[in-house]
Amino acid sequence: MDLLTIIIKMSEGLTKTCAIFFLTLIFALPLGIVIALLRMSKIKVISKITQFIVSVLRGTPLMLQLLAVTYGPYYLFGFSVSRDKLIPVVVAFAVNYSAYFSEIYRSGIESIPRGQYEAATILGYSKFQTFIKIILPQVFRRILPSITNEIVTLVKDTSIAFTVSYQEMFTIGKQIANSQTSFTPFLVAGVFYYLFNAIVAFVMGKVEKSMNYYKI
Amino acid sequence: MSVLSMKNIKKSFGEKHVLKDISLEVNKGEVVSIIGPSGGGKSTLLRCATLLGTVDDGIISYNDSDVTYYNEKGVLCYQKNLNRFRKTFGLVFQNFNLFPHYNVLKNITDAPINVLKRDKKEVLEEAKALLKKMGLEGNEEMYPCDLSGGMQQRVSIVRALAMKPDILFFDEPTSALDPELTGEVLKVIKQLADEKMTMVIVTHEMSFAKAVSDRIIFMDKGLIVEEGTPQELFDNTKHERTKQFLKNYGNI
């Protein structure tokens, strides 16, 4: 199999790679905020339980979580494993990444000076308004570099989906590598990930710049 | 009619009694300054008055309606809807606490529009007029980080005024400013005093307090030691503690 064919075959998996990537972000970014707020809840039980869940999600391999979400229902309840693995893959990825995002959000939220809350309270903003209008925009600004870090990791982590044979780019590459006894597909994969992340870095750089209209 | 009334206010942090039985009234159009050593309870009193902190005991009322009350068991309670009271006062912070991601105009107009639900056009016009009055014309599109401390503090005064409060509190409004910028902020407050704005000012600027106030309160160790007109307090000081405190400020 020549290089061009390998590239074309692997490109076909890129749609699925992108699907994992974007769907994970769409679900994990908001879910992270919710988890961060639960983690910071004044109700001790809620905060402790959340802390435990986050520690499990961060303390065990994503690969294991992915296997658990995909095959767990079969072993536990005898449900058949669905052919299209996009749903379990996205669930596992989104939940795992939301745990990481939640800790980033928490650090951001806790770094906002108390005076901002007090000024908002005095002006009569509700708690919800204060969080959405005053706190969250400043949090995003502060945590953007850390979020970018996670997003870059996510691009590469999409390859973990090969463990459940989800036909994304890396899975296809691995299959070609096995059948052709060739290392070339891995090199192609490396280049794909690098280019993907170059785009991510470019976009996030733009986003960061767009938020730089004020100093903290 | 008193705009603010605080009766027998007590507050402690653990074993530390920060406010021990403080009573004060502020009438419409009156300017009251609170002076005294650090740790004397001035800022705590202001935080309690502005409902950022809670009192352990005592009645706070705005325009004769009580914020705190004793229930049938004799336990001190706060009214449910505190935002009703928050509409009656404004607070200017020592550190300005402007919203860094909003420009000057949005800092001022966002709360009147989105909290008070007032007409946008009207609010914008008022805000521009206020900015002009405070010598901040042309800075509408600037962000707080682009402004000097003195300008930021003036913006935060405008932000408070845009809510049309009945009473305005100042928590050491010039303490975070270098001496060169202090003047411009004090001038603005003086201007408000001349317009008969009801104000309570916690300050370390003695000559300013003397010039601007109708009444001065000297607080130490959680108590009001002495209170009176600027003349009574500065030129005819009764208490030894007050004398001792004022001596450190030289001849004013």
CSV table of C-alpha atoms in Angstrom, one decimal:
chain,number,residue,atom,x,y,z
A,1,MET,CA,0.0,0.0,0.0
A,2,ASP,CA,1.5,3.3,-1.0
A,3,LEU,CA,1.7,6.4,1.2
A,4,LEU,CA,-1.1,8.2,-0.6
A,5,THR,CA,-3.6,5.3,-0.1
A,6,ILE,CA,-2.6,5.1,3.6
A,7,ILE,CA,-3.2,8.9,3.9
A,8,ILE,CA,-6.6,8.7,2.1
A,9,LYS,CA,-7.8,5.7,4.2
A,10,MET,CA,-6.7,7.3,7.4
A,11,SER,CA,-8.3,10.6,6.5
A,12,GLU,CA,-11.6,8.9,6.3
A,13,GLY,CA,-11.3,8.3,10.0
A,14,LEU,CA,-10.7,12.0,10.7
A,15,THR,CA,-14.4,12.8,10.6
A,16,LYS,CA,-14.8,10.4,13.6
A,17,THR,CA,-11.8,11.8,15.3
A,18,CYS,CA,-13.3,15.3,14.9
A,19,ALA,CA,-16.6,14.0,16.2
A,20,ILE,CA,-15.0,12.7,19.4
A,21,PHE,CA,-13.1,15.9,19.8
A,22,PHE,CA,-15.9,18.4,19.3
A,23,LEU,CA,-18.6,16.5,21.0
A,24,THR,CA,-16.3,16.0,24.0
A,25,LEU,CA,-15.7,19.7,24.2
A,26,ILE,CA,-19.4,20.6,23.7
A,27,PHE,CA,-20.4,18.4,26.7
A,28,ALA,CA,-17.3,18.6,28.9
A,29,LEU,CA,-16.9,22.4,29.0
A,30,PRO,CA,-20.3,23.2,30.5
A,31,LEU,CA,-20.4,20.0,32.6
A,32,GLY,CA,-17.0,21.1,34.1
A,33,ILE,CA,-18.7,24.3,35.4
A,34,VAL,CA,-21.5,22.3,37.0
A,35,ILE,CA,-19.0,19.9,38.7
A,36,ALA,CA,-16.9,22.8,39.8
A,37,LEU,CA,-19.9,24.4,41.5
A,38,LEU,CA,-21.0,21.2,43.1
A,39,ARG,CA,-17.4,20.8,44.3
A,40,MET,CA,-17.5,24.2,45.9
A,41,SER,CA,-21.0,23.7,47.3
A,42,LYS,CA,-21.4,24.8,50.9
A,43,ILE,CA,-23.3,21.6,51.6
A,44,LYS,CA,-20.5,19.3,52.8
A,45,VAL,CA,-22.0,16.0,51.5
A,46,ILE,CA,-22.3,17.3,48.0
A,47,SER,CA,-18.8,18.8,47.9
A,48,LYS,CA,-17.3,15.6,49.4
A,49,ILE,CA,-19.1,13.2,47.0
A,50,THR,CA,-18.1,15.4,44.0
A,51,GLN,CA,-14.5,15.5,45.2
A,52,PHE,CA,-14.5,11.7,45.4
A,53,ILE,CA,-16.0,11.3,41.9
A,54,VAL,CA,-13.5,13.7,40.4
A,55,SER,CA,-10.6,11.9,42.2
A,56,VAL,CA,-11.8,8.6,40.6
A,57,LEU,CA,-12.1,10.2,37.2
A,58,ARG,CA,-8.7,11.7,37.4
A,59,GLY,CA,-7.0,8.9,39.2
A,60,THR,CA,-7.9,6.0,36.8
A,61,PRO,CA,-6.9,5.7,33.1
A,62,LEU,CA,-9.2,7.1,30.5
A,63,MET,CA,-8.8,3.9,28.6
A,64,LEU,CA,-10.2,1.9,31.5
A,65,GLN,CA,-13.1,4.3,31.8
A,66,LEU,CA,-13.8,4.0,28.1
A,67,LEU,CA,-13.8,0.2,28.4
A,68,ALA,CA,-16.1,0.4,31.4
A,69,VAL,CA,-18.6,2.7,29.6
A,70,THR,CA,-18.6,0.6,26.4
A,71,TYR,CA,-18.7,-2.9,27.8
A,72,GLY,CA,-19.8,-2.3,31.4
A,73,PRO,CA,-23.5,-2.4,30.5
A,74,TYR,CA,-23.1,-5.8,28.8
A,75,TYR,CA,-21.4,-7.4,31.8
A,76,LEU,CA,-23.6,-5.8,34.3
A,77,PHE,CA,-27.0,-5.9,32.7
A,78,GLY,CA,-26.5,-8.1,29.6
A,79,PHE,CA,-27.2,-5.1,27.3
A,80,SER,CA,-25.8,-5.8,23.8
A,81,VAL,CA,-22.9,-3.6,22.9
A,82,SER,CA,-24.0,-1.1,20.3
A,83,ARG,CA,-22.4,-1.3,16.9
A,84,ASP,CA,-21.9,2.5,16.7
A,85,LYS,CA,-19.5,3.2,19.6
A,86,LEU,CA,-19.7,7.0,19.3
A,87,ILE,CA,-22.1,7.3,22.2
A,88,PRO,CA,-20.0,5.4,24.8
A,89,VAL,CA,-16.8,7.0,23.5
A,90,VAL,CA,-18.2,10.5,23.8
A,91,VAL,CA,-19.8,9.8,27.2
A,92,ALA,CA,-16.4,8.4,28.6
A,93,PHE,CA,-14.4,11.3,27.1
A,94,ALA,CA,-16.8,14.0,28.1
A,95,VAL,CA,-17.1,12.8,31.7
A,96,ASN,CA,-13.4,12.3,32.1
A,97,TYR,CA,-12.5,15.7,30.6
A,98,SER,CA,-15.2,17.5,32.6
A,99,ALA,CA,-13.4,16.3,35.7
A,100,TYR,CA,-10.2,17.9,34.6
A,101,PHE,CA,-12.1,21.0,33.4
A,102,SER,CA,-13.9,21.3,36.7
A,103,GLU,CA,-10.7,21.6,38.6
A,104,ILE,CA,-9.5,24.3,36.2
A,105,TYR,CA,-12.8,26.2,36.6
A,106,ARG,CA,-12.5,25.9,40.4
A,107,SER,CA,-9.1,27.4,40.4
A,108,GLY,CA,-10.3,30.2,38.2
A,109,ILE,CA,-13.5,30.9,40.2
A,110,GLU,CA,-11.5,30.9,43.5
A,111,SER,CA,-9.0,33.4,42.0
A,112,ILE,CA,-11.6,36.1,41.4
A,113,PRO,CA,-11.3,38.7,44.2
A,114,ARG,CA,-14.1,38.8,46.8
A,115,GLY,CA,-14.6,42.4,45.9
A,116,GLN,CA,-16.1,41.5,42.6
A,117,TYR,CA,-18.9,39.5,44.4
A,118,GLU,CA,-19.4,42.3,46.9
A,119,ALA,CA,-19.6,45.0,44.2
A,120,ALA,CA,-22.2,42.9,42.4
A,121,THR,CA,-24.2,42.2,45.5
A,122,ILE,CA,-24.3,45.9,46.5
A,123,LEU,CA,-25.6,46.7,43.0
A,124,GLY,CA,-28.4,44.2,43.5
A,125,TYR,CA,-27.3,41.5,41.0
A,126,SER,CA,-28.8,38.1,41.7
A,127,LYS,CA,-26.4,35.3,42.5
A,128,PHE,CA,-27.1,33.8,39.0
A,129,GLN,CA,-26.5,37.2,37.3
A,130,THR,CA,-23.3,37.7,39.3
A,131,PHE,CA,-21.9,34.4,38.3
A,132,ILE,CA,-22.9,34.6,34.6
A,133,LYS,CA,-22.2,38.3,33.9
A,134,ILE,CA,-19.4,39.2,36.3
A,135,ILE,CA,-17.5,36.1,37.5
A,136,LEU,CA,-17.6,33.6,34.6
A,137,PRO,CA,-16.3,35.9,31.9
A,138,GLN,CA,-13.3,36.8,34.1
A,139,VAL,CA,-12.8,33.1,34.9
A,140,PHE,CA,-12.6,32.2,31.2
A,141,ARG,CA,-10.1,34.9,30.6
A,142,ARG,CA,-7.9,33.6,33.5
A,143,ILE,CA,-8.1,29.9,32.7
A,144,LEU,CA,-7.8,29.9,29.0
A,145,PRO,CA,-4.2,28.8,28.9
A,146,SER,CA,-5.0,25.8,31.1
A,147,ILE,CA,-8.0,25.0,29.0
A,148,THR,CA,-5.9,25.1,25.8
A,149,ASN,CA,-3.5,22.7,27.5
A,150,GLU,CA,-6.4,20.2,28.0
A,151,ILE,CA,-7.7,20.6,24.5
A,152,VAL,CA,-4.3,19.9,23.1
A,153,THR,CA,-4.2,16.7,25.2
A,154,LEU,CA,-7.7,15.8,24.0
A,155,VAL,CA,-6.7,15.9,20.4
A,156,LYS,CA,-4.1,13.2,21.1
A,157,ASP,CA,-6.3,11.3,23.5
A,158,THR,CA,-8.9,10.7,20.8
A,159,SER,CA,-6.6,7.9,19.7
A,160,ILE,CA,-7.5,6.0,22.8
A,161,ALA,CA,-10.8,5.2,21.1
A,162,PHE,CA,-8.9,2.4,19.3
A,163,THR,CA,-9.3,0.3,22.4
A,164,VAL,CA,-13.0,-0.1,21.6
A,165,SER,CA,-12.4,-0.4,17.9
A,166,TYR,CA,-14.1,2.9,17.1
A,167,GLN,CA,-13.1,3.6,13.5
A,168,GLU,CA,-11.4,6.9,14.0
A,169,MET,CA,-8.2,7.9,12.3
A,170,PHE,CA,-5.8,6.1,14.7
A,171,THR,CA,-7.8,2.9,14.8
A,172,ILE,CA,-7.7,2.7,11.0
A,173,GLY,CA,-4.0,3.5,11.0
A,174,LYS,CA,-3.3,0.7,13.5
A,175,GLN,CA,-5.3,-1.7,11.4
A,176,ILE,CA,-3.3,-0.8,8.3
A,177,ALA,CA,0.0,-1.0,10.3
A,178,ASN,CA,-0.9,-4.6,11.4
A,179,SER,CA,-2.1,-5.8,8.0
A,180,GLN,CA,0.8,-4.3,6.1
A,181,THR,CA,3.5,-4.8,8.8
A,182,SER,CA,4.4,-1.1,8.2
A,183,PHE,CA,5.3,1.7,10.6
A,184,THR,CA,4.2,4.4,8.0
A,185,PRO,CA,0.6,4.7,9.3
A,186,PHE,CA,1.9,5.7,12.7
A,187,LEU,CA,4.1,8.4,11.2
A,188,VAL,CA,1.0,9.6,9.2
A,189,ALA,CA,-1.0,9.6,12.5
A,190,GLY,CA,1.8,11.7,14.1
A,191,VAL,CA,1.7,14.3,11.4
A,192,PHE,CA,-2.2,14.4,11.5
A,193,TYR,CA,-2.2,15.0,15.3
A,194,TYR,CA,0.5,17.6,15.0
A,195,LEU,CA,-1.4,19.5,12.3
A,196,PHE,CA,-4.6,19.2,14.2
A,197,ASN,CA,-2.9,20.7,17.3
A,198,ALA,CA,-1.3,23.4,15.2
A,199,ILE,CA,-4.8,24.5,14.2
A,200,VAL,CA,-6.0,24.2,17.9
A,201,ALA,CA,-3.1,26.4,19.0
A,202,PHE,CA,-3.8,28.9,16.3
A,203,VAL,CA,-7.5,29.1,17.1
A,204,MET,CA,-6.9,29.3,20.9
A,205,GLY,CA,-4.3,32.0,20.3
A,206,LYS,CA,-7.0,34.0,18.5
A,207,VAL,CA,-9.5,33.4,21.3
A,208,GLU,CA,-7.0,34.5,23.9
A,209,LYS,CA,-6.1,37.6,22.0
A,210,SER,CA,-9.8,38.5,21.6
A,211,MET,CA,-10.1,38.4,25.4
A,212,ASN,CA,-7.0,40.5,25.9
A,213,TYR,CA,-8.9,43.8,25.6
A,214,TYR,CA,-8.6,44.3,29.4
A,215,LYS,CA,-5.9,43.5,32.0
A,216,ILE,CA,-6.7,41.6,35.1
B,1,MET,CA,-36.6,61.4,58.7
B,2,SER,CA,-33.6,59.1,59.1
B,3,VAL,CA,-32.4,57.4,56.0
B,4,LEU,CA,-30.3,54.9,58.0
B,5,SER,CA,-30.8,53.9,61.6
B,6,MET,CA,-28.7,51.4,63.5
B,7,LYS,CA,-29.7,50.6,67.1
B,8,ASN,CA,-27.6,48.7,69.6
B,9,ILE,CA,-25.6,46.9,67.0
B,10,LYS,CA,-23.4,44.1,68.3
B,11,LYS,CA,-21.1,41.9,66.3
B,12,SER,CA,-18.3,39.6,67.3
B,13,PHE,CA,-15.9,37.3,65.4
B,14,GLY,CA,-15.5,34.4,67.8
B,15,GLU,CA,-14.3,35.9,71.1
B,16,LYS,CA,-13.5,39.2,69.5
B,17,HIS,CA,-16.2,41.8,70.1
B,18,VAL,CA,-15.8,44.1,67.1
B,19,LEU,CA,-18.9,46.1,67.6
B,20,LYS,CA,-20.2,46.6,71.1
B,21,ASP,CA,-23.5,48.4,71.2
B,22,ILE,CA,-23.3,50.9,68.4
B,23,SER,CA,-26.2,53.2,67.6
B,24,LEU,CA,-26.3,55.8,64.9
B,25,GLU,CA,-28.7,57.7,62.8
B,26,VAL,CA,-28.2,59.4,59.5
B,27,ASN,CA,-30.7,61.9,58.3
B,28,LYS,CA,-31.5,62.9,54.8
B,29,GLY,CA,-29.0,65.3,53.4
B,30,GLU,CA,-26.5,64.7,56.2
B,31,VAL,CA,-22.8,63.9,55.7
B,32,VAL,CA,-21.4,61.8,58.5
B,33,SER,CA,-17.7,60.8,58.7
B,34,ILE,CA,-16.5,58.0,60.8
B,35,ILE,CA,-12.9,58.2,61.9
B,36,GLY,CA,-10.7,56.2,64.3
B,37,PRO,CA,-7.8,53.8,64.5
B,38,SER,CA,-7.6,50.7,62.4
B,39,GLY,CA,-9.3,47.7,63.9
B,40,GLY,CA,-11.7,50.0,65.8
B,41,GLY,CA,-14.7,48.6,64.0
B,42,LYS,CA,-15.3,51.3,61.3
B,43,SER,CA,-15.2,49.0,58.3
B,44,THR,CA,-17.1,46.2,60.1
B,45,LEU,CA,-19.8,48.8,60.9
B,46,LEU,CA,-20.0,49.8,57.2
B,47,ARG,CA,-20.1,46.2,56.1
B,48,CYS,CA,-23.0,45.5,58.4
B,49,ALA,CA,-24.8,48.7,57.3
B,50,THR,CA,-24.4,47.6,53.7
B,51,LEU,CA,-25.6,44.1,54.4
B,52,LEU,CA,-22.3,42.5,53.3
B,53,GLY,CA,-21.9,41.4,56.9
B,54,THR,CA,-24.5,40.3,59.4
B,55,VAL,CA,-24.9,41.7,62.9
B,56,ASP,CA,-25.4,39.5,65.9
B,57,ASP,CA,-27.7,41.9,67.6
B,58,GLY,CA,-29.5,45.2,67.0
B,59,ILE,CA,-31.9,46.7,64.5
B,60,ILE,CA,-30.9,48.2,61.2
B,61,SER,CA,-33.5,50.2,59.3
B,62,TYR,CA,-33.6,52.1,56.0
B,63,ASN,CA,-36.2,54.8,55.6
B,64,ASP,CA,-37.9,53.5,58.7
B,65,SER,CA,-38.4,50.0,57.5
B,66,ASP,CA,-36.5,47.4,59.5
B,67,VAL,CA,-33.9,45.1,57.9
B,68,THR,CA,-33.5,43.1,61.1
B,69,TYR,CA,-36.2,42.2,63.5
B,70,TYR,CA,-36.7,39.9,66.5
B,71,ASN,CA,-39.0,36.9,65.9
B,72,GLU,CA,-41.5,35.6,68.5
B,73,LYS,CA,-38.7,33.6,70.1
B,74,GLY,CA,-36.6,36.7,70.4
B,75,VAL,CA,-34.0,35.6,67.9
B,76,LEU,CA,-32.6,38.3,65.6
B,77,CYS,CA,-33.6,37.7,61.9
B,78,TYR,CA,-33.0,39.4,58.6
B,79,GLN,CA,-35.8,40.1,56.2
B,80,LYS,CA,-36.1,37.7,53.4
B,81,ASN,CA,-35.8,40.1,50.5
B,82,LEU,CA,-32.6,42.1,51.1
B,83,ASN,CA,-32.4,43.4,47.5
B,84,ARG,CA,-35.3,45.7,48.4
B,85,PHE,CA,-33.0,47.4,50.9
B,86,ARG,CA,-30.0,47.3,48.6
B,87,LYS,CA,-31.8,49.7,46.3
B,88,THR,CA,-31.7,52.4,48.9
B,89,PHE,CA,-27.9,52.5,49.4
B,90,GLY,CA,-24.7,52.5,47.4
B,91,LEU,CA,-21.2,51.7,48.5
B,92,VAL,CA,-17.9,53.0,47.2
B,93,PHE,CA,-15.1,50.5,48.0
B,94,GLN,CA,-11.5,51.2,49.0
B,95,ASN,CA,-10.3,49.1,46.0
B,96,PHE,CA,-12.9,50.4,43.6
B,97,ASN,CA,-14.0,46.9,42.6
B,98,LEU,CA,-14.9,47.9,39.1
B,99,PHE,CA,-15.7,45.1,36.7
B,100,PRO,CA,-12.5,44.8,34.7
B,101,HIS,CA,-14.2,43.2,31.6
B,102,TYR,CA,-16.7,46.0,31.2
B,103,ASN,CA,-15.9,49.4,29.9
B,104,VAL,CA,-16.6,52.5,31.9
B,105,LEU,CA,-20.1,53.0,30.4
B,106,LYS,CA,-21.1,49.4,30.9
B,107,ASN,CA,-19.8,49.4,34.5
B,108,ILE,CA,-22.1,52.2,35.2
B,109,THR,CA,-25.2,51.3,33.2
B,110,ASP,CA,-25.4,47.5,33.4
B,111,ALA,CA,-26.9,47.4,36.9
B,112,PRO,CA,-29.5,50.1,36.3
B,113,ILE,CA,-30.5,48.4,33.1
B,114,ASN,CA,-30.4,44.7,34.1
B,115,VAL,CA,-31.1,45.0,37.8
B,116,LEU,CA,-33.4,48.0,38.1
B,117,LYS,CA,-34.8,47.2,34.6
B,118,ARG,CA,-34.8,50.9,33.7
B,119,ASP,CA,-35.1,52.3,30.2
B,120,LYS,CA,-31.7,51.8,28.4
B,121,LYS,CA,-31.7,55.1,26.6
B,122,GLU,CA,-32.5,57.1,29.7
B,123,VAL,CA,-29.9,55.3,31.7
B,124,LEU,CA,-27.2,55.9,29.1
B,125,GLU,CA,-28.0,59.6,29.0
B,126,GLU,CA,-27.9,59.9,32.7
B,127,ALA,CA,-24.6,58.0,32.9
B,128,LYS,CA,-23.0,60.3,30.3
B,129,ALA,CA,-24.2,63.4,32.2
B,130,LEU,CA,-22.8,62.0,35.5
B,131,LEU,CA,-19.5,61.2,33.8
B,132,LYS,CA,-19.3,64.7,32.5
B,133,LYS,CA,-20.1,66.1,35.9
B,134,MET,CA,-17.2,64.0,37.4
B,135,GLY,CA,-14.8,65.2,34.8
B,136,LEU,CA,-14.7,61.8,33.1
B,137,GLU,CA,-16.2,62.8,29.7
B,138,GLY,CA,-14.7,61.0,26.8
B,139,ASN,CA,-13.7,57.9,28.8
B,140,GLU,CA,-16.9,56.0,28.2
B,141,GLU,CA,-15.2,53.3,26.1
B,142,MET,CA,-12.1,52.9,28.3
B,143,TYR,CA,-11.6,49.9,30.4
B,144,PRO,CA,-10.8,50.2,34.1
B,145,CYS,CA,-7.2,49.0,33.6
B,146,ASP,CA,-6.6,52.0,31.3
B,147,LEU,CA,-7.5,54.5,34.0
B,148,SER,CA,-5.6,56.0,36.9
B,149,GLY,CA,-6.7,55.0,40.4
B,150,GLY,CA,-8.3,58.4,40.9
B,151,MET,CA,-10.3,58.0,37.7
B,152,GLN,CA,-11.3,54.5,38.6
B,153,GLN,CA,-12.6,55.7,42.0
B,154,ARG,CA,-14.6,58.4,40.3
B,155,VAL,CA,-16.1,55.9,37.9
B,156,SER,CA,-17.0,53.7,40.9
B,157,ILE,CA,-18.7,56.7,42.5
B,158,VAL,CA,-20.6,57.3,39.3
B,159,ARG,CA,-21.5,53.6,39.2
B,160,ALA,CA,-23.0,53.9,42.7
B,161,LEU,CA,-24.8,57.2,41.9
B,162,ALA,CA,-26.4,55.7,38.7
B,163,MET,CA,-28.4,53.4,41.0
B,164,LYS,CA,-29.9,56.6,42.5
B,165,PRO,CA,-29.4,55.6,46.1
B,166,ASP,CA,-30.8,57.5,49.0
B,167,ILE,CA,-27.6,57.1,50.9
B,168,LEU,CA,-24.0,56.5,49.8
B,169,PHE,CA,-21.4,54.8,51.9
B,170,PHE,CA,-17.6,55.3,51.3
B,171,ASP,CA,-15.2,52.8,52.7
B,172,GLU,CA,-11.8,54.7,52.9
B,173,PRO,CA,-12.3,55.9,49.3
B,174,THR,CA,-8.8,57.4,49.0
B,175,SER,CA,-6.7,54.8,51.0
B,176,ALA,CA,-5.6,53.0,47.8
B,177,LEU,CA,-4.6,56.1,46.0
B,178,ASP,CA,-1.4,58.0,46.0
B,179,PRO,CA,-1.6,61.5,47.5
B,180,GLU,CA,-1.6,63.2,44.1
B,181,LEU,CA,-4.8,61.4,43.1
B,182,THR,CA,-6.5,61.7,46.5
B,183,GLY,CA,-7.5,65.3,45.8
B,184,GLU,CA,-9.6,64.6,42.7
B,185,VAL,CA,-11.7,62.0,44.5
B,186,LEU,CA,-12.2,64.2,47.5
B,187,LYS,CA,-13.3,67.1,45.3
B,188,VAL,CA,-16.0,64.9,43.8
B,189,ILE,CA,-17.2,63.8,47.2
B,190,LYS,CA,-17.2,67.4,48.4
B,191,GLN,CA,-19.3,68.3,45.3
B,192,LEU,CA,-21.8,65.6,46.3
B,193,ALA,CA,-21.9,67.0,49.8
B,194,ASP,CA,-22.7,70.4,48.5
B,195,GLU,CA,-25.6,68.9,46.6
B,196,LYS,CA,-26.9,67.5,49.8
B,197,MET,CA,-26.3,63.8,49.0
B,198,THR,CA,-26.7,61.7,52.2
B,199,MET,CA,-23.3,60.1,52.9
B,200,VAL,CA,-21.5,58.1,55.4
B,201,ILE,CA,-17.7,58.3,54.9
B,202,VAL,CA,-15.1,56.1,56.7
B,203,THR,CA,-11.9,58.0,56.2
B,204,HIS,CA,-8.4,58.7,57.5
B,205,GLU,CA,-8.4,62.1,55.7
B,206,MET,CA,-9.0,64.3,58.8
B,207,SER,CA,-8.9,67.7,57.1
B,208,PHE,CA,-11.3,66.4,54.5
B,209,ALA,CA,-13.6,65.0,57.1
B,210,LYS,CA,-13.6,68.3,58.9
B,211,ALA,CA,-14.4,70.2,55.7
B,212,VAL,CA,-17.1,68.0,54.4
B,213,SER,CA,-19.0,66.6,57.3
B,214,ASP,CA,-22.0,67.7,59.2
B,215,ARG,CA,-21.2,65.3,61.9
B,216,ILE,CA,-18.1,63.2,62.8
B,217,ILE,CA,-18.1,60.0,64.7
B,218,PHE,CA,-14.9,58.8,66.5
B,219,MET,CA,-14.8,55.0,66.9
B,220,ASP,CA,-12.4,52.9,68.9
B,221,LYS,CA,-12.6,49.3,70.2
B,222,GLY,CA,-16.0,48.7,68.8
B,223,LEU,CA,-17.6,51.7,70.5
B,224,ILE,CA,-18.5,55.3,69.5
B,225,VAL,CA,-16.2,57.2,71.8
B,226,GLU,CA,-17.3,60.7,70.7
B,227,GLU,CA,-19.5,62.3,68.2
B,228,GLY,CA,-20.3,65.8,67.2
B,229,THR,CA,-19.9,68.6,64.6
B,230,PRO,CA,-16.4,69.0,63.2
B,231,GLN,CA,-15.9,72.0,65.4
B,232,GLU,CA,-16.9,70.1,68.5
B,233,LEU,CA,-14.8,67.1,67.7
B,234,PHE,CA,-11.6,68.8,66.4
B,235,ASP,CA,-11.5,72.1,68.3
B,236,ASN,CA,-13.3,71.1,71.4
B,237,THR,CA,-12.3,67.5,71.9
B,238,LYS,CA,-13.8,66.0,75.1
B,239,HIS,CA,-12.4,62.6,75.4
B,240,GLU,CA,-8.8,61.8,76.1
B,241,ARG,CA,-8.7,58.9,73.6
B,242,THR,CA,-10.0,61.2,70.8
B,243,LYS,CA,-7.3,63.8,71.7
B,244,GLN,CA,-4.6,61.2,71.6
B,245,PHE,CA,-5.8,59.9,68.2
B,246,LEU,CA,-6.1,63.4,66.7
B,247,LYS,CA,-2.7,64.4,68.0
B,248,ASN,CA,-1.1,61.9,65.7
B,249,TYR,CA,-2.5,63.7,62.8
B,250,GLY,CA,-0.8,67.0,63.8
B,251,ASN,CA,-2.5,70.3,63.7
B,252,ILE,CA,-5.6,70.2,61.4
